[in-house]
Coordinates of C-alpha atoms in Angstrom, one line a residue:
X1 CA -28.2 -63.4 -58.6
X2 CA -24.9 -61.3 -58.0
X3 CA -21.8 -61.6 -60.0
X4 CA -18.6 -63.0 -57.5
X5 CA -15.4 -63.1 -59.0
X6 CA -17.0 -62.8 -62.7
X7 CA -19.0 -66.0 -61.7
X8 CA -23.2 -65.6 -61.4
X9 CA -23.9 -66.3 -57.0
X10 CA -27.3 -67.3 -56.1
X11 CA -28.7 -65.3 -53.0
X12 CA -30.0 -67.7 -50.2
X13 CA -31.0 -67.4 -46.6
X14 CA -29.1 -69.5 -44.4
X15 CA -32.1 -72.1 -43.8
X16 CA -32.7 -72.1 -47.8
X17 CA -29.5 -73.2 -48.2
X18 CA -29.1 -75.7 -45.3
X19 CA -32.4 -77.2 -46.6
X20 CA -30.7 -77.1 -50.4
X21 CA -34.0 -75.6 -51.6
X22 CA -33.9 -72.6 -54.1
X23 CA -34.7 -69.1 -52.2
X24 CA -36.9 -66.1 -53.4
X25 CA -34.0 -63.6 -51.9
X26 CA -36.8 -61.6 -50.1
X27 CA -35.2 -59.0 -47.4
X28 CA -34.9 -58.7 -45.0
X29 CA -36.2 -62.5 -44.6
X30 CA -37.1 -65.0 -47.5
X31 CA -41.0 -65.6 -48.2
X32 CA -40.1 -68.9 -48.5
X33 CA -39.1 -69.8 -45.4
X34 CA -42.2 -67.7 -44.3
X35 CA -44.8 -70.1 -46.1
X36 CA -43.3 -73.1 -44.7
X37 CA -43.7 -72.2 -41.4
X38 CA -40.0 -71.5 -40.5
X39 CA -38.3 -69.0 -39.2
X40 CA -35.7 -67.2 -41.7
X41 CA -32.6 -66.4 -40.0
X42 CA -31.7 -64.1 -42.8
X43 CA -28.5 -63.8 -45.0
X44 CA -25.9 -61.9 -42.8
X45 CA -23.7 -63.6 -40.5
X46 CA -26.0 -65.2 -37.6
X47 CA -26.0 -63.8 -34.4
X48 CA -25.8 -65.4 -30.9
X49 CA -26.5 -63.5 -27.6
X50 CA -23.8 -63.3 -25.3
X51 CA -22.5 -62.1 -21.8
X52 CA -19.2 -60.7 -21.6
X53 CA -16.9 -61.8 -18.9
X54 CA -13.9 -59.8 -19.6
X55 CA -12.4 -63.5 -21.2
X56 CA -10.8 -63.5 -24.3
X57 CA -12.7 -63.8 -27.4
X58 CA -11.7 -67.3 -28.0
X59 CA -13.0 -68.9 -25.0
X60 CA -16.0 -66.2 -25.5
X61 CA -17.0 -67.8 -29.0
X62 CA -16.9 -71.0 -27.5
X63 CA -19.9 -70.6 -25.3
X64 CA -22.7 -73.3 -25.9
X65 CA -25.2 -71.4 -23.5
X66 CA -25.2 -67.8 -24.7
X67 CA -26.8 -64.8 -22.5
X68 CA -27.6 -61.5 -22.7
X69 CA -25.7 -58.6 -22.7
X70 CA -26.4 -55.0 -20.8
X71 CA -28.2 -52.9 -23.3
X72 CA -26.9 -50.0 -25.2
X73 CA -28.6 -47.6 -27.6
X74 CA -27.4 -48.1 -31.4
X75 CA -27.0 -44.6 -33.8
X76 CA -30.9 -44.6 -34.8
X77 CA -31.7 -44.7 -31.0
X78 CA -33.0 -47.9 -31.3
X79 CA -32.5 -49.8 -28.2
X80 CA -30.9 -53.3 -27.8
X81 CA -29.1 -55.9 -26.5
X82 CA -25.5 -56.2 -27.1
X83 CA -24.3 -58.9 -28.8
X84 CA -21.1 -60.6 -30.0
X85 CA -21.0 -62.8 -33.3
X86 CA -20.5 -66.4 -32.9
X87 CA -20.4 -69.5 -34.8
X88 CA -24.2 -70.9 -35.1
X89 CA -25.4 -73.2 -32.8
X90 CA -28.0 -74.5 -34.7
X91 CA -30.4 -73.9 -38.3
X92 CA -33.4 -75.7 -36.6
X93 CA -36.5 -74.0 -36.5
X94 CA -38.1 -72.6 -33.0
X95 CA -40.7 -75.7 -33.7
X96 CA -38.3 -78.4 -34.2
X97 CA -36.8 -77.6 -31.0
X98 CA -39.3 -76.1 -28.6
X99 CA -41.7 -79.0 -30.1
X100 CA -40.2 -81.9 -31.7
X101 CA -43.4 -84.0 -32.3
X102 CA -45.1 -81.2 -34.4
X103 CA -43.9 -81.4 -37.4
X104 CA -43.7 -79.2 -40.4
X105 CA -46.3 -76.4 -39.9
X106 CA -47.8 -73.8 -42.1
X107 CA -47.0 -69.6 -41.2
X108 CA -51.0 -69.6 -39.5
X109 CA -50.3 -72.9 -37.9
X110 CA -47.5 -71.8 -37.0
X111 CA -48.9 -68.7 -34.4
X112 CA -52.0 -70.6 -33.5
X113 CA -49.6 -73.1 -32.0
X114 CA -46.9 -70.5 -30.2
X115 CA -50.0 -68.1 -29.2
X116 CA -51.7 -71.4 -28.2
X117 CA -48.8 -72.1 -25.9
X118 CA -48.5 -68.4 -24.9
X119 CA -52.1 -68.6 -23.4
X120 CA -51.4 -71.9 -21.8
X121 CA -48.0 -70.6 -19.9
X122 CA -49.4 -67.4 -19.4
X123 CA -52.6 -67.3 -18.1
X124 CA -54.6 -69.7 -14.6
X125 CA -56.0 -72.7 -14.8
X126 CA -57.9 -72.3 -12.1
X127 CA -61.6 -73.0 -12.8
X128 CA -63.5 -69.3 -12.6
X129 CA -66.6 -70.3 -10.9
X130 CA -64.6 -70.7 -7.9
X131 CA -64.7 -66.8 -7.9
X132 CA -68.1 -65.9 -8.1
X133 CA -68.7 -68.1 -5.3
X134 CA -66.5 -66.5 -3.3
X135 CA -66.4 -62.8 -3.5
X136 CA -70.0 -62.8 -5.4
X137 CA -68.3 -62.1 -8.9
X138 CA -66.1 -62.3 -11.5
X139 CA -62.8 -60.5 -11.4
X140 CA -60.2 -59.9 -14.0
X141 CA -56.4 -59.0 -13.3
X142 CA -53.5 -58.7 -16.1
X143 CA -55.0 -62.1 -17.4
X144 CA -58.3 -61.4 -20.0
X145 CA -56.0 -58.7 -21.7
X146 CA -53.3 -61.4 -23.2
X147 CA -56.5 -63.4 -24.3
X148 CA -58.5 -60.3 -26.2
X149 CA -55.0 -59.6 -27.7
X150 CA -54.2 -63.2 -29.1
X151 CA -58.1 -63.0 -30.7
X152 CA -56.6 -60.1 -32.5
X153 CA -53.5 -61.3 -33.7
X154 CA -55.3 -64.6 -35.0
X155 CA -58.7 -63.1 -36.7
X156 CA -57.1 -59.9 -37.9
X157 CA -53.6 -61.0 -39.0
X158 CA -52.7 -57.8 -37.7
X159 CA -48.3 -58.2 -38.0
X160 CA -47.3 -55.6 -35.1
X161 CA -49.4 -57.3 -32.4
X162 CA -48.6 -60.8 -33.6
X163 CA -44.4 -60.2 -34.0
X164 CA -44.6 -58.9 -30.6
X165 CA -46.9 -61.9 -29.3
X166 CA -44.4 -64.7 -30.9
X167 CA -41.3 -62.7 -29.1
X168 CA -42.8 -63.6 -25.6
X169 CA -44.2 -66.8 -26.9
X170 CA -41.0 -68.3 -28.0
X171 CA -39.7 -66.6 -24.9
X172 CA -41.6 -68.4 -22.4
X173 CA -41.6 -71.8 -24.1
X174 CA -37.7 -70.9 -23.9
X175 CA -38.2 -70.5 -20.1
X176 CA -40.4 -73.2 -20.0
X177 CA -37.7 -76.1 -22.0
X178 CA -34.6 -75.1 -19.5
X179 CA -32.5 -76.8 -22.3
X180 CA -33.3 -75.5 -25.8
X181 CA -31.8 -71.4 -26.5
X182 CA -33.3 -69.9 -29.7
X183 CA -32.4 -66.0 -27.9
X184 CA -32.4 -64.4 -31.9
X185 CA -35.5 -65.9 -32.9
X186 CA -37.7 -63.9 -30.2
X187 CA -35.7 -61.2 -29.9
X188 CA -36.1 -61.0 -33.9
X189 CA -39.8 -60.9 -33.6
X190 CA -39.5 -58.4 -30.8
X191 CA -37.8 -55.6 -33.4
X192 CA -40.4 -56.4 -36.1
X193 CA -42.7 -55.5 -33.5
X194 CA -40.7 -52.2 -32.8
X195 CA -40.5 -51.4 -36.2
X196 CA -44.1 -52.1 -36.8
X197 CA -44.4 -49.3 -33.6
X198 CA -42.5 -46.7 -35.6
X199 CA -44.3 -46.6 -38.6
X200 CA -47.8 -47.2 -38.0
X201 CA -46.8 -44.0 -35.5
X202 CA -44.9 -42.1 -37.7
X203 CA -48.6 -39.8 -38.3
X204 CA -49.3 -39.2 -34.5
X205 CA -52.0 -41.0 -33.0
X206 CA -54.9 -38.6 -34.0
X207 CA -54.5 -40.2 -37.3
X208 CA -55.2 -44.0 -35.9
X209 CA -58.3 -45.5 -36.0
X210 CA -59.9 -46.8 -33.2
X211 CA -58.7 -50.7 -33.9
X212 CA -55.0 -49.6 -34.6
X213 CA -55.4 -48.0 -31.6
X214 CA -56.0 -50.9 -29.1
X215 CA -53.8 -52.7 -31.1
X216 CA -51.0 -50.9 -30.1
X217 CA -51.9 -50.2 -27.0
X218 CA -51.9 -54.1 -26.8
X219 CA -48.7 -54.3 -28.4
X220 CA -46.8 -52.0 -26.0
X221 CA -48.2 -54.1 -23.3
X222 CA -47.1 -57.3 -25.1
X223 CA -43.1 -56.0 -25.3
X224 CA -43.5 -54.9 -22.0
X225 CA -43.5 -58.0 -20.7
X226 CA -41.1 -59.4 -23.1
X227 CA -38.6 -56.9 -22.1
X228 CA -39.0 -58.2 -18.4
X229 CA -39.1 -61.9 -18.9
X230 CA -36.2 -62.2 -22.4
X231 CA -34.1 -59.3 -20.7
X232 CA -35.0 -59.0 -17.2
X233 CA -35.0 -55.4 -17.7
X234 CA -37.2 -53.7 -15.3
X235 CA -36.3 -50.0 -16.8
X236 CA -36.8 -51.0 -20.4
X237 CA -40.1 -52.7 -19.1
X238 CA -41.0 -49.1 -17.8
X239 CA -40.2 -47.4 -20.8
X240 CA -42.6 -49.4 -22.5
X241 CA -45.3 -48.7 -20.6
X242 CA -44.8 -45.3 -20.0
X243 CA -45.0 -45.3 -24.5
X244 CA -48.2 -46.8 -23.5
X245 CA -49.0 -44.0 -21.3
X246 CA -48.2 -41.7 -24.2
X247 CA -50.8 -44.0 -26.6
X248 CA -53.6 -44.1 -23.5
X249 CA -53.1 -40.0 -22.6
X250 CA -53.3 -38.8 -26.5
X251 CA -56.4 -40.9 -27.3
X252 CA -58.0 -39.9 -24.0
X253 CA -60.2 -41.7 -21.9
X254 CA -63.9 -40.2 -23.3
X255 CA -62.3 -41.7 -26.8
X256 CA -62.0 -45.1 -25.3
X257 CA -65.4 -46.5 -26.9
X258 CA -64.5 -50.4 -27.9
X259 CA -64.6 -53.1 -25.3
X260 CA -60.6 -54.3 -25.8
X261 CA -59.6 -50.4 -25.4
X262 CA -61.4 -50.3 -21.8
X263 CA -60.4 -54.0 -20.8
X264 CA -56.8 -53.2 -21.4
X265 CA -57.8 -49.5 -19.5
X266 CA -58.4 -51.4 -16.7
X267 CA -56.0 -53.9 -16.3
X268 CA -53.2 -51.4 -16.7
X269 CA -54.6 -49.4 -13.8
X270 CA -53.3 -52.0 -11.3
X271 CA -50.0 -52.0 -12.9
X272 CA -50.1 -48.2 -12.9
X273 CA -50.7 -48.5 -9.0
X274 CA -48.0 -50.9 -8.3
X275 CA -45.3 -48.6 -9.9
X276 CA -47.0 -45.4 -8.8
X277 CA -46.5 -46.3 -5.2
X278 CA -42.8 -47.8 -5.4
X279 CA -41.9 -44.6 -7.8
X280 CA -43.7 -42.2 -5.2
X281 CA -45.2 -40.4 -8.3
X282 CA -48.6 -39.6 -9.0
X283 CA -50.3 -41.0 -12.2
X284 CA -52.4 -39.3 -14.8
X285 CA -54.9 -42.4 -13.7
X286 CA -55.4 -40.3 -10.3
X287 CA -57.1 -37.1 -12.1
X288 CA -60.7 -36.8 -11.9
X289 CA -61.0 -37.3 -15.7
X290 CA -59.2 -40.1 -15.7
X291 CA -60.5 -42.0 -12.7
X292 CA -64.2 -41.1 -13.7
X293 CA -64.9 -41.0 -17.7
X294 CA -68.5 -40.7 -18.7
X295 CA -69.0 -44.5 -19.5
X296 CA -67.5 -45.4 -16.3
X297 CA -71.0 -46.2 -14.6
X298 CA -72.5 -48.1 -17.6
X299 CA -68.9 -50.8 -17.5
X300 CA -69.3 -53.8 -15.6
X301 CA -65.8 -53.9 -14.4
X302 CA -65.6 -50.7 -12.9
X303 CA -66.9 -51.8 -10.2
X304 CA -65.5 -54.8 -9.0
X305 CA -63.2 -55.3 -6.3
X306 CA -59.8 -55.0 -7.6
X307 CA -61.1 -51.5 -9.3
X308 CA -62.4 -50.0 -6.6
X309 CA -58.7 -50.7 -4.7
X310 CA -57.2 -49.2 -7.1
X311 CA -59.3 -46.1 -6.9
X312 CA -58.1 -46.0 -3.1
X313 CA -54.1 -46.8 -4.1
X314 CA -53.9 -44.3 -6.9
X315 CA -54.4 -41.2 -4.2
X316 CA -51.4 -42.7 -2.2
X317 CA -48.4 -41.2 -5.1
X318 CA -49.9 -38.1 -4.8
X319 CA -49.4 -37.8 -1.2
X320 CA -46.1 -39.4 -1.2
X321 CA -45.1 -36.8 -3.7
X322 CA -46.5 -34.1 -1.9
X323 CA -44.9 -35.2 1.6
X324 CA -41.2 -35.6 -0.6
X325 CA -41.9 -32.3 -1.8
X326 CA -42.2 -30.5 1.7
X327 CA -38.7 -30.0 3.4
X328 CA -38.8 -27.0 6.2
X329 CA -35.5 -25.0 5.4
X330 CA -35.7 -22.4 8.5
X331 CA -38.3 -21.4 11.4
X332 CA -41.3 -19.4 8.8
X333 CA -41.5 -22.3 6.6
X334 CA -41.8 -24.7 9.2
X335 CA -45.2 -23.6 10.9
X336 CA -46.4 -23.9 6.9
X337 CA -45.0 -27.2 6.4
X338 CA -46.9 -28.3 9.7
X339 CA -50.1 -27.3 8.3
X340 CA -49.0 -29.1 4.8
X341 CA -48.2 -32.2 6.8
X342 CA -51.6 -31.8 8.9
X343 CA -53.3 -32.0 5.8
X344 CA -51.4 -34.8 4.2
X345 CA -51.9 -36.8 7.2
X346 CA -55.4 -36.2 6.9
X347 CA -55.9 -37.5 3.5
X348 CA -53.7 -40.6 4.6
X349 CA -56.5 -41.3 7.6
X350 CA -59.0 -41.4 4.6
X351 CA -57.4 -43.3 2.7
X352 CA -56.9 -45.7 5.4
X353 CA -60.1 -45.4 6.5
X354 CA -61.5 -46.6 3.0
X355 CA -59.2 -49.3 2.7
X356 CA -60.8 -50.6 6.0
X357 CA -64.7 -50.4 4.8
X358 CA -63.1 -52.0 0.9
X359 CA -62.0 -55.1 3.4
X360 CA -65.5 -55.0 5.1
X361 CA -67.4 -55.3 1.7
X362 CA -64.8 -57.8 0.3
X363 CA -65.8 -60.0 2.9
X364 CA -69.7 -58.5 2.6
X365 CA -69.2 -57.6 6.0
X366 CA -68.5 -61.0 7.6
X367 CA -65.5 -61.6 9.0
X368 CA -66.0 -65.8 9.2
X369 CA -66.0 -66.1 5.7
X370 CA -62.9 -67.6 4.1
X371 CA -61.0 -66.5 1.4
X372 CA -58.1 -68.9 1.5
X373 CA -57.4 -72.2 2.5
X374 CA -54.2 -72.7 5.0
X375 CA -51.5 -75.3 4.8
X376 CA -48.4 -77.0 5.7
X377 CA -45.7 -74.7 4.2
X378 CA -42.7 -76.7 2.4
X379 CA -39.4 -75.8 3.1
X380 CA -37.9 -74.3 0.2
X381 CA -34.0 -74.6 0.1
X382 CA -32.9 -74.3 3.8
X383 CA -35.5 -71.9 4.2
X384 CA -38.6 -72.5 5.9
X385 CA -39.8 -68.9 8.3
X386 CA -43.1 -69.4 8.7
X387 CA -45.0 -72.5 9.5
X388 CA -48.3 -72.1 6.7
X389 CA -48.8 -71.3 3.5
X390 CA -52.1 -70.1 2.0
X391 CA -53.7 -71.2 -1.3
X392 CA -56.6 -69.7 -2.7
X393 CA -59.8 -70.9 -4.9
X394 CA -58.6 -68.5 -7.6
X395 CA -56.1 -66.6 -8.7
X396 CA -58.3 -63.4 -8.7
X397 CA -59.0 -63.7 -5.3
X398 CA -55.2 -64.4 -4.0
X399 CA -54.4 -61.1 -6.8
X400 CA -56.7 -58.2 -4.6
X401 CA -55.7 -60.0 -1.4
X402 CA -52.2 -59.5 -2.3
X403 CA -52.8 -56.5 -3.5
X404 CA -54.5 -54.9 -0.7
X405 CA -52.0 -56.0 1.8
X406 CA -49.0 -54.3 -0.3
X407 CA -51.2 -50.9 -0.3
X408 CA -51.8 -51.6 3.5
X409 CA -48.1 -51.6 3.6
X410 CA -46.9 -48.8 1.8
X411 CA -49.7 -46.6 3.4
X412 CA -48.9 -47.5 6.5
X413 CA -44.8 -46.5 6.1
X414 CA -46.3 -42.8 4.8
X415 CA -48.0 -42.5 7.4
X416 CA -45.0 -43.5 9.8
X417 CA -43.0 -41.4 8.1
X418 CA -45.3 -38.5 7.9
X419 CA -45.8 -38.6 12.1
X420 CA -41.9 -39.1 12.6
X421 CA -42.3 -35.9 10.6
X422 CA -44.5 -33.8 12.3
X423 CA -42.9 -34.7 15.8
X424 CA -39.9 -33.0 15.0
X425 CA -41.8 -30.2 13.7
X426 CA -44.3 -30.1 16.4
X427 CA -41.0 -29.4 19.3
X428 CA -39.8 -26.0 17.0
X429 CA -43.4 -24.8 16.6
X430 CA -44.1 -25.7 20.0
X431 CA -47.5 -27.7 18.4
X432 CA -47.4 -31.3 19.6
X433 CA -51.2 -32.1 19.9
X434 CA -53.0 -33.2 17.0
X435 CA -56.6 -31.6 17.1
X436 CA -58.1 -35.1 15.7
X437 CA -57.6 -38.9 16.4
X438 CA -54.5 -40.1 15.0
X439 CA -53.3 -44.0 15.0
X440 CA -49.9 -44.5 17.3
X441 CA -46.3 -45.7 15.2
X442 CA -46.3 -48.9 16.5
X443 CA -50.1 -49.6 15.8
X444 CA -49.1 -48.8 12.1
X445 CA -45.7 -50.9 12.0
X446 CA -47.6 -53.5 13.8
X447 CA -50.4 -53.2 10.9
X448 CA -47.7 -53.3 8.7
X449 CA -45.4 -56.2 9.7
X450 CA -49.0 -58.5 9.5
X451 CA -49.5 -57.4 5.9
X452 CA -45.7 -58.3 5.0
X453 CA -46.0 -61.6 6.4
X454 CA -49.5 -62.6 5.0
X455 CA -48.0 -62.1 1.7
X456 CA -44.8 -63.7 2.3
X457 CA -47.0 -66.6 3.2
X458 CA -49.1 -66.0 0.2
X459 CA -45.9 -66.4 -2.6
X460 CA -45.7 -69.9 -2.7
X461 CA -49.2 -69.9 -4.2
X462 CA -48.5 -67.3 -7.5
X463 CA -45.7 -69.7 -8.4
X464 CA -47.7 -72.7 -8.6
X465 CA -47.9 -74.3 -12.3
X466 CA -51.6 -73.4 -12.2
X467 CA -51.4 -70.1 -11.7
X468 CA -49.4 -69.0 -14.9
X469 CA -46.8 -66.6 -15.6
X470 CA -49.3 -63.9 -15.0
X471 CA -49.4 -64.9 -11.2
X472 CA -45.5 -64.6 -10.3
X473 CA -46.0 -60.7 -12.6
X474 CA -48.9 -60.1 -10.0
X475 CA -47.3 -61.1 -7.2
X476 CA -44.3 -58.6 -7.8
X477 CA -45.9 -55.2 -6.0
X478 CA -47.1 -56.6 -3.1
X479 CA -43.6 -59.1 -2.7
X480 CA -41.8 -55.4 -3.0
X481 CA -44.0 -54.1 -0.7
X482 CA -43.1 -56.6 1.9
X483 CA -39.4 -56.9 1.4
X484 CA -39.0 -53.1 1.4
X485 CA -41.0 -53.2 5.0
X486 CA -38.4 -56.0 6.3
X487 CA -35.8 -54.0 5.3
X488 CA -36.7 -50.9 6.7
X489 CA -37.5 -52.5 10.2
X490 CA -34.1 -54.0 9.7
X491 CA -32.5 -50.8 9.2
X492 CA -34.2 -49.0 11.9
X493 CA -31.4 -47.2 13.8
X494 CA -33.5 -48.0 17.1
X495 CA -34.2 -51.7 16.0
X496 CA -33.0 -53.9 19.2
X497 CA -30.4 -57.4 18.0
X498 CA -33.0 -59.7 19.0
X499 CA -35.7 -57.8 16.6
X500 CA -33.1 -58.0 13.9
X501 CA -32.8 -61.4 14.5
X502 CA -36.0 -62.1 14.1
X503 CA -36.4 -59.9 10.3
X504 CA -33.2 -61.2 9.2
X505 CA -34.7 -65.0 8.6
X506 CA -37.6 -63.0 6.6
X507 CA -35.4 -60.8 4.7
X508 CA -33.1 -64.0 4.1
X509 CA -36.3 -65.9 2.5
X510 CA -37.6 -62.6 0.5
X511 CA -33.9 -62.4 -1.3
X512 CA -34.5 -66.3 -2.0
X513 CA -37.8 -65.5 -3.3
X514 CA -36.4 -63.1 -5.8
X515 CA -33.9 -65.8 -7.1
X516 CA -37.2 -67.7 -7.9
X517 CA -38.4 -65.0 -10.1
X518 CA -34.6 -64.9 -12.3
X519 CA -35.4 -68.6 -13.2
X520 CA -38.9 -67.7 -14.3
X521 CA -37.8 -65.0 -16.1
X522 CA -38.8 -61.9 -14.1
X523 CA -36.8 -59.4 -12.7
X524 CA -37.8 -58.1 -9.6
X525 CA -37.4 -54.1 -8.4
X526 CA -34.2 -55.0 -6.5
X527 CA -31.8 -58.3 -6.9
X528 CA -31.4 -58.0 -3.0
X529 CA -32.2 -55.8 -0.2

């Protein structure tokens, strides 16, 4: 009680006192409101999340459809969206609207029903045995880790992990309605989760046990891909994972003993490789310690086929760094940087060479057998480039198919790049024959050009309903891969009008792609080429 105007004032949340029922006057939020399986909205002024359009502030509170707001850091650091207030839309709770037919719901029915529907909008439902019969055996990619990590959140009630779960389940059930907008009730969960961060931090993570340690590792993962699909926010996306580089580097990878700490290991290698190779920066993954711990031989997964690719993509950033590195400034350096170039070159022909025998024992070294099933493609808008459209028995398979044509690609531009480079340096130190076997420029852009279009034919599949959220987040490397390709084709100062007349449909189709991935709530790396 507080004393206004001499007068005693009861102290209610907003939904206490729209529901007329007498509050605790918990803060920040109301136990309450907790225990009945609602969603406090607190006692301050609500906020709504909105865009501004340079209109005046009347016509700004107006808006029925809020959206979000570039981000700005506040005084504690803390990062966030900006926001405007506005007169509340609504005092339902996230279950009344996102699910009508549920009725009221206790706080534990509550997450089994949004982590539920996380898992079910998330992750394939694509029967698994398709894989084994296929490839010879089970694969896992940025899937089993949402699963281990709901288990968690359920059985341990552990509140870090399941705050930032709720943000990106309420988030994609959000995506998923296309009519109902509860922005501050999963963005609300997402700074619990933050603030959970901070403190169970605050000690270093020596002091962590080995649980608290894969559950924030899980956890960074978790607002990773909130940031990406509530703020399509590619940098803040990064900056999450590179906190969970921080988490993964400190604890070390001999310290990794439980089964959840190496699943999530391994399924944030492949994401590592994607950004490695657009960034052009080597990884910590890439050292020797890193890429070969002591338990390595005894896991199962380190030797499937989507590890063993990475293994082969994470030694491409370190040449690509190496190459970006190496600029000749006069006549002396030059003859050096030849022999620097020789040798990058030389690793790139390995590398290449290894991706060719990976292909080889994917397909156990028979070319006949089929790993995806063609089709009609549908015309999508008023865009319809290539004839057929592949689908494939799982989404494993279609992941390291997809993923081995985007390394194809980017290996195949260093490589262009890296010739194009020793040419000119071969006429001013008057060496122009390589002493060893190297693959001609249009042989690579040829190579290169196939791999872009197999995947641009391959999209259609990772947006299917069956596939999951987790299929349009896997298609995003190797769709950069082949956009950036088109692009630089397209930009080629040599490129002819009629070969620019043939990217420009591609490039047309790629930037229509990315629109797709804006209305599923995924930001691409670039809006448009």
């Amino acid at each position: 009680m507080v004393r206004v105007g001499g007068r005693p004032y009861a102290i209610r949340c907003h939904i206490c006192r729209q529901r007329k029922v007498k509050c605790d006057g918990t803060k920040p939020l109301c136990e309450r409101c907790q225990a009945a399986g609602l969603i406090c909205t607190g006692y301050d002024r609500q906020l709504q999340f909105s865009h501004f359009d340079g209109l005046p502030k009347t016509k700004t509170l107006l808006q029925e459809t809020p959206a979000i707001m570039p981000q700005a850091k506040s005084r504690t650091g803390l990062v966030h969206t900006g926001f405007r207030l506005q007169k509340p839309v609504s005092q339902a709770s996230p279950t009344q609207l996102l699910f009508p037919s549920a009725g009221p719901l206790s706080s534990a029915q509550y997450t089994a029903l949004f982590l539920g529907t996380l898992q079910d909008r998330f992750l394939p439902r694509i029967k698994p045995p398709t894989v084994s019969q296929a490839i010879g055996r089970g694969e896992e990619l940025c899937a089993a880790w949402i699963t281990e990590a709901c288990n968690l959140a359920r059985n341990d009630g552990i509140d870090v992990l399941r705050h930032a779960l709720l943000a990106l389940a309420v988030t994609i059930a959000q995506l998923d309605s296309k009519t109902v907008n509860v922005p501050a009730v999963s963005f609300n969960y997402y700074l619990r989760a933050l603030g959970g961060l901070r403190a169970g931090l605050k000690k270093g993570v020596a002091s962590l046990s080995e649980r608290q340690a894969e559950t924030y590792l899980f956890t960074c993962l978790s607002c990773a891909i909130f940031e990406n699909a509530y703020n399509r926010s590619l940098p803040m996306m990064l900056q999450h994972l590179k906190g969970f580089q921080v988490l993964l580097q400190q604890r070390g990878a001999e310290n990794l003993d439980s089964g959840p700490s190496r699943m999530v290991f391994w399924e944030y290698r492949a994401m590592e490789l994607g950004v490695g190779i657009i960034n052009r920066k080597k990884s910590f993954l890439s050292d020797h310690g890193w890429m070969y711990p002591s338990w390595r031989a005894s896991d199962p997964r380190s030797n499937n086929h989507m590890q063993t690719l990475v293994d082969i993509g994470l030694k491409i950033p370190p040449i690509m760094q190496k190459f970006d590195q190496a600029k000749p400034d006069n006549g002396r350096e030059m003859t050096l940087k030849y022999k620097i170039f020789i040798d990058l070159v030389k690793e790139a022909l390995e590398l290449r060479r290894k991706l060719g025998l990976w292909e080889n024992n994917l397909r156990r070294g028979d070319n006949n057998i089929q790993l995806y099933r063609p089709r009609l493609a549908q015309q999508i808008g008023t865009h319809c480039v290539f004839p057929f459209a592949y689908d494939f028995p799982s989404l494993e398979i279609g992941s390291i198919l997809a993923f081995y044509e985007g390394t194809q690609i980017y290996l195949c531009m260093l490589m262009i790049d890296m010739l194009n480079q020793l040419e000119d340096l071969g006429r001013n130190v008057n060496l122009t024959n390589f002493s060893f076997a190297v693959p001609q420029i249009s042989e690579l852009t040829i190579q290169a050009l196939e791999a872009a279009d197999w995947i641009s034919q391959f999209v259609g599949f990772f947006f299917e309903d069956k596939v999951g959220m987790v299929g349009r987040i896997v298609i995003t490397f190797p769709f950069e891969a082949a956009r950036t390709f088109y692009a630089r084709l397209y930009n080629d100062k040599a490129a002819s009008l009629e070969s620019k007349s043939i990217i420009q449909p591609k490039i047309d189709y790629c930037n229509m792609i990315a629109q797709q991935y804006k209305t599923v709530g995924i930001e691409t790396w670039r809006n448009n080429i």
